[in-house]
Coordinates of C-alpha atoms in Angstrom, one line a residue:
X1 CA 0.0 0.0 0.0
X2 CA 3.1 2.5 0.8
X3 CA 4.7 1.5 -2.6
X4 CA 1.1 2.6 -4.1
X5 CA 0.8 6.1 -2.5
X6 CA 4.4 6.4 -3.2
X7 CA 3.8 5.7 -7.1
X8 CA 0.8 7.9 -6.9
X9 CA 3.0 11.2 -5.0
X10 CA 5.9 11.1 -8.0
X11 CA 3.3 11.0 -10.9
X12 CA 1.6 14.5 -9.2
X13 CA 5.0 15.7 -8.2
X14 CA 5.8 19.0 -9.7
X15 CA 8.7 19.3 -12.4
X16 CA 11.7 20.8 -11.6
X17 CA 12.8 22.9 -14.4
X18 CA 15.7 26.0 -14.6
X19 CA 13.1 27.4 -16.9
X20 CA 9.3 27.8 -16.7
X21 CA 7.0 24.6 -17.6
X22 CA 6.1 24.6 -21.3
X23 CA 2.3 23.2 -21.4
X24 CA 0.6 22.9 -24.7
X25 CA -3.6 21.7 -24.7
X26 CA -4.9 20.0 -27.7
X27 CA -8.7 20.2 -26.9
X28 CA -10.6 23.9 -25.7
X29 CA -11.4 22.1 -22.5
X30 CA -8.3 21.2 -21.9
X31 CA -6.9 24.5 -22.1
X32 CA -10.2 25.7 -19.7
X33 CA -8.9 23.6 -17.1
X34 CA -5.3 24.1 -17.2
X35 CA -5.8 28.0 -16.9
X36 CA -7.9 27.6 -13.7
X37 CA -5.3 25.0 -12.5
X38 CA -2.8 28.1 -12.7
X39 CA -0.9 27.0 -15.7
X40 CA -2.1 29.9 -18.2
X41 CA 1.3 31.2 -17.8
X42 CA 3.2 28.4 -18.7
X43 CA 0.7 28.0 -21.8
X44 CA 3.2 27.9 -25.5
X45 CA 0.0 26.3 -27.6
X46 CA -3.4 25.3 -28.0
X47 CA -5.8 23.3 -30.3
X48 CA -8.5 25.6 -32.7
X49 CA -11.4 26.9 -30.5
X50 CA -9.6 27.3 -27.5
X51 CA -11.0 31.4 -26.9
X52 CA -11.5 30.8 -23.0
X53 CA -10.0 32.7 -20.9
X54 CA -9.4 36.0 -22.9
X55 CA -5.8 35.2 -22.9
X56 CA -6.2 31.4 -24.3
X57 CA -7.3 33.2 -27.6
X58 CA -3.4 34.2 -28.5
X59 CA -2.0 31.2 -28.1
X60 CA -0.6 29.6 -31.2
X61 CA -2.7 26.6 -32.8
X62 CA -1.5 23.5 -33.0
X63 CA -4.5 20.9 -33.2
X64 CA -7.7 21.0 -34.5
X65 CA -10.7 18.9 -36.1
X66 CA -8.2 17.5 -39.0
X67 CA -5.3 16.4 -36.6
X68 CA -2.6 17.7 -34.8
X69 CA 0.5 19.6 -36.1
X70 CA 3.0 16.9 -35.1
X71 CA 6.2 18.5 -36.3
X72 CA 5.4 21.7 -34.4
X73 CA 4.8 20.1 -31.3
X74 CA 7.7 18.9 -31.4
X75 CA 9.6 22.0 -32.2
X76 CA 8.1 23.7 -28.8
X77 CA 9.8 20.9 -26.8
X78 CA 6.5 21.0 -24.3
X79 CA 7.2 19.5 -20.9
X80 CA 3.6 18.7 -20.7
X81 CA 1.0 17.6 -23.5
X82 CA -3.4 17.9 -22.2
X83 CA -4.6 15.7 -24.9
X84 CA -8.6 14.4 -25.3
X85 CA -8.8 10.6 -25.9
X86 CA -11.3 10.0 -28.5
X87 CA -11.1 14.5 -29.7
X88 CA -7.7 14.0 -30.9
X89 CA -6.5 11.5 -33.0
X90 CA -4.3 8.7 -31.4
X91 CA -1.4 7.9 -33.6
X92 CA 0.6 11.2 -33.3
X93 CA -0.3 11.2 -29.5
X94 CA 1.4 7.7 -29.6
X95 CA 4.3 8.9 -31.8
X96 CA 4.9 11.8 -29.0
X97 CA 4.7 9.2 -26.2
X98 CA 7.2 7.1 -27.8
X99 CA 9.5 10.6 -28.2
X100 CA 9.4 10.8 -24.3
X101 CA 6.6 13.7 -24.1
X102 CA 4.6 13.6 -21.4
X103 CA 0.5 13.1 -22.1
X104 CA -2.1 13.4 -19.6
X105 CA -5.5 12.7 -21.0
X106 CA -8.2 14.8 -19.6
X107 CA -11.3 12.6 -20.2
X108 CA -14.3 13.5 -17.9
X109 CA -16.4 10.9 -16.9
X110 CA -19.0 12.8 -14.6
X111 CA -19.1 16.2 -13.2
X112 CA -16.7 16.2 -10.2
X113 CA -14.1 15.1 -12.4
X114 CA -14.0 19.0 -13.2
X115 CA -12.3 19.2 -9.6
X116 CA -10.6 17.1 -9.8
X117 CA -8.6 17.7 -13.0
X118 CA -7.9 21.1 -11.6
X119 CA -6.5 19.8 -8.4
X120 CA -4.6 17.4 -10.6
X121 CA -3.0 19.8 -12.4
X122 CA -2.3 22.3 -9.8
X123 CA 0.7 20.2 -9.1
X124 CA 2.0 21.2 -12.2
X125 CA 1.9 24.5 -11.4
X126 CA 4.2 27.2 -9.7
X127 CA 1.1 29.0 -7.7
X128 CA -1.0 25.4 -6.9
X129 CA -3.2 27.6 -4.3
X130 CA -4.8 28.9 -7.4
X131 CA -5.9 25.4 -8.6
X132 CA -7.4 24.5 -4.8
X133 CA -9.3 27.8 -5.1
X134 CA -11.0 27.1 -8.2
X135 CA -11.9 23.5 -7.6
X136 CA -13.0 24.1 -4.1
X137 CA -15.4 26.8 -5.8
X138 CA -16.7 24.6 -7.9
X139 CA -17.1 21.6 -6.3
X140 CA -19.0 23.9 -3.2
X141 CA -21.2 25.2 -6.2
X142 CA -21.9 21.4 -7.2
X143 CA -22.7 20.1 -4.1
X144 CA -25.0 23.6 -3.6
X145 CA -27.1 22.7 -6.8
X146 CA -27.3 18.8 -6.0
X147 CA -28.5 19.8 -2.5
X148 CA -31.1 22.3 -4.3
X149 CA -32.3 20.2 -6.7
X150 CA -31.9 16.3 -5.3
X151 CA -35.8 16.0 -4.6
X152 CA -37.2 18.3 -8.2
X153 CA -40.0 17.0 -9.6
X154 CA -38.9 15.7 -12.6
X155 CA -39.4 17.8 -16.1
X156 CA -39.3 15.5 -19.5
X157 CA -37.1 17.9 -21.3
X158 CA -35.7 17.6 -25.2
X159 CA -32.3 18.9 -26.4
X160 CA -32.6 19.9 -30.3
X161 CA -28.7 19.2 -30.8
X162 CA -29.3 19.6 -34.7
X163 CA -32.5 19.8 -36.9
X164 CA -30.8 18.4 -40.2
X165 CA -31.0 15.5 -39.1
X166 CA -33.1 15.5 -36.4
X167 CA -30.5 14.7 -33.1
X168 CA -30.8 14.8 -29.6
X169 CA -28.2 13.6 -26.4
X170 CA -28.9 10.2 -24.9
X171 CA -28.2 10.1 -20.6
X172 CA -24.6 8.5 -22.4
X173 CA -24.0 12.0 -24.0
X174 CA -22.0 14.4 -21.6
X175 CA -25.1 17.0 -21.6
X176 CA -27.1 15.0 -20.2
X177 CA -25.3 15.2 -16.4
X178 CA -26.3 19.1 -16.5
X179 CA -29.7 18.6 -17.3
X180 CA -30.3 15.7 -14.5
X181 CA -29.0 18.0 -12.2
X182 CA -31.7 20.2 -12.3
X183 CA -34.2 17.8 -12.2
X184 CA -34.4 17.1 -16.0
X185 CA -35.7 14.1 -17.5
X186 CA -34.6 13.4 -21.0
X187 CA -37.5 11.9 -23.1
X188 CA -34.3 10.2 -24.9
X189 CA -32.6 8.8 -21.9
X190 CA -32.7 5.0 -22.8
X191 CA -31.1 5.3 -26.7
X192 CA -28.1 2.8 -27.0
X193 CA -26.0 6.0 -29.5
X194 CA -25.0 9.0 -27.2
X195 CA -26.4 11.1 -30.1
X196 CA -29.2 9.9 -31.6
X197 CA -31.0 10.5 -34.7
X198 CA -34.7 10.6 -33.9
X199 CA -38.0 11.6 -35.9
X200 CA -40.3 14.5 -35.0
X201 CA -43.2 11.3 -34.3
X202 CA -41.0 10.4 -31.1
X203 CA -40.6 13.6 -30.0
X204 CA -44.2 14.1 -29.9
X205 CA -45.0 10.9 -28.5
X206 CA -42.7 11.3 -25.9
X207 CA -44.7 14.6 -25.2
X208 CA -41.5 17.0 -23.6
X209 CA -42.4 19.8 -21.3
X210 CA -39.4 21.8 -22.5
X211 CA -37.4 22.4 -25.5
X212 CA -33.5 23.5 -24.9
X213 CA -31.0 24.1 -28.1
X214 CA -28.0 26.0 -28.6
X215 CA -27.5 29.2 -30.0
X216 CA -29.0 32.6 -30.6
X217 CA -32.7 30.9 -32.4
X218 CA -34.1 27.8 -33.6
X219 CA -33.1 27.0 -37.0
X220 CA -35.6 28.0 -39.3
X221 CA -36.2 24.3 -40.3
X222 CA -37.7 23.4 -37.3
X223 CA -40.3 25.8 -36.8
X224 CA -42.8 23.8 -39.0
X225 CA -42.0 21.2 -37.1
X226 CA -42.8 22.7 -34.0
X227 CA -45.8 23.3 -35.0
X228 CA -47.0 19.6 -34.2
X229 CA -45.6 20.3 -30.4
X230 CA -48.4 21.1 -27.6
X231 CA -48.4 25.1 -27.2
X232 CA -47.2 24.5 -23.7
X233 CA -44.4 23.0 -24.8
X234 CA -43.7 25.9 -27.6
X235 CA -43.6 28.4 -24.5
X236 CA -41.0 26.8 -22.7
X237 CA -37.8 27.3 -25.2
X238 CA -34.5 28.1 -24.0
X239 CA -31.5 28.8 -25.6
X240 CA -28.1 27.7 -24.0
X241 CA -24.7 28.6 -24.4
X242 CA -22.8 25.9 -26.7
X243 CA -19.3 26.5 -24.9
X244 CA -20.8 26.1 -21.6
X245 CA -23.5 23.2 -22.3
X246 CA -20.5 20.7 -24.0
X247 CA -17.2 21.7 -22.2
X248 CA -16.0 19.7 -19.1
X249 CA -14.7 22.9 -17.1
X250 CA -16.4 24.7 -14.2
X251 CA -18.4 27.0 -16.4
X252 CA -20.6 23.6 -17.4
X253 CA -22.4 24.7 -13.9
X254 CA -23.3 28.3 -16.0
X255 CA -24.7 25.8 -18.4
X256 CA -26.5 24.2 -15.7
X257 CA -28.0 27.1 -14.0
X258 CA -29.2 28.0 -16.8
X259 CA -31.3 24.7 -16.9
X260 CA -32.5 25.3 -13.5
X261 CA -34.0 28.1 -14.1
X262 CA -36.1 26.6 -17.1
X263 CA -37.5 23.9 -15.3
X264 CA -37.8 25.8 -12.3
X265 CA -40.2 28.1 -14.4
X266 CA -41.9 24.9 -15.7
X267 CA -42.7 23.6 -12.5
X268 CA -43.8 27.0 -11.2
X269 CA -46.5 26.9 -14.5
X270 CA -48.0 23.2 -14.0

């Protein structure tokens, strides 16, 4: 058990460099989390879409939804590599492993994962105090909405990912934790896909009390379809911030008061 905390202590242990850490993120959540871990000064590069915090948006690009720019990663000799298992492709992330370049995946699982990364990579970091700060604000903000919310009454909800074709998230879809959290019940909770293609018959049938989507309006596409909906249902529709709803860093809990508040005003109308 001693050997296993001791194996546990070197892999957190910070590095001990001459020179400042060189960290490069290859997915916009990624590089979320490593600048509220402290590390945004020790940031060389980031992947496309990485535009928060403010100062993320200068960074040079190195990855995006094609691939990553091996050759240039290597050039900037990082210390440390945030990569996204299944967001960035795996054989150049194997190549870089095999160079000696360290790699640590950031995959979120559930919610307080978000802490947790941040705590995690506060040890990387020359001012780790700022990584406790921001993890212990968000997981006392977690634990303030579970609290709030435990005993909701449920709301069936539907997320209108995309009109053309007709998507949704399943519970499997990363979403789907925000929405349960407020007391949301997704009308597409059982599908086997995370992101299912569904039909506007099923939606219907399912009869949702809310409709949440992303961006400014509904796509003009599904207005007609809406059309089929009960009234009730056409009067609850919010729109939620992309960046917030899909990334794994503490502003998903924006995201998520956001949802609260729609199916608060739901319940408050039944």
């Amino acid at each position: 058990m001693q050997a296993c905390w001791l194996v546990l202590a070197l892999t957190w242990m910070p590095f001990a460099h001459a020179t400042p850490l060189r960290v490069i993120s290859l997915a916009p959540h990624a590089t979320e989390l490593a600048y509220a871990a402290g590390l945004g000064p020790n940031m060389v590069a980031a992947s496309a879409y990485s535009d928060y915090p403010q100062p993320a948006q200068s960074l040079e690009r190195v990855a995006n939804y094609r691939g990553v720019k091996l050759e240039r990663i290597i050039a900037l000799q990082p210390d440390l590599i945030l990569a996204w298992r299944g967001g960035n492709p795996p054989k150049p992330l194997e190549a870089l492993a095999e160079l000696g370049f360290t790699i640590r995946y950031l995959n979120p699982d559930t919610l307080s994962d978000i802490g947790q990364f941040i705590r995690e990579l506060g040890h990387y970091s020359e001012s780790p105090d700022i990584a406790t700060r921001n993890a212990n604000a968000f997981d006392q903000k977690l634990a303030q909405l579970n609290a709030q919310y435990r005993s909701a009454e449920p709301v069936p909800y539907f997320y209108l990912l995309s009109d053309t074709p007709l998507m949704t998230a399943s519970n499997r879809a990363w979403p789907s934790q925000l929405f349960r959290l407020c007391g949301g019940k997704n009308i597409f909770a059982d599908s086997p896909a995370a992101y299912p293609q569904v039909n506007m018959e099923q939606v219907i049938t399912r009869a949702p009390k809310v409709l949440f989507h992303t961006g400014e309006q509904l796509p003009d596409s599904w207005h007609s379809m809406a059309e089929l909906l009960p009234k009730a249902t056409r009067q609850f529709t919010w729109s939620l911030n992309p960046d917030w709803l899909t990334r794994a860093t503490p502003r998903a809990l924006n995201a998520a008061e956001q949802i609260c508040t729609a199916l608060d005003e739901v319940r408050q109308a039944q």
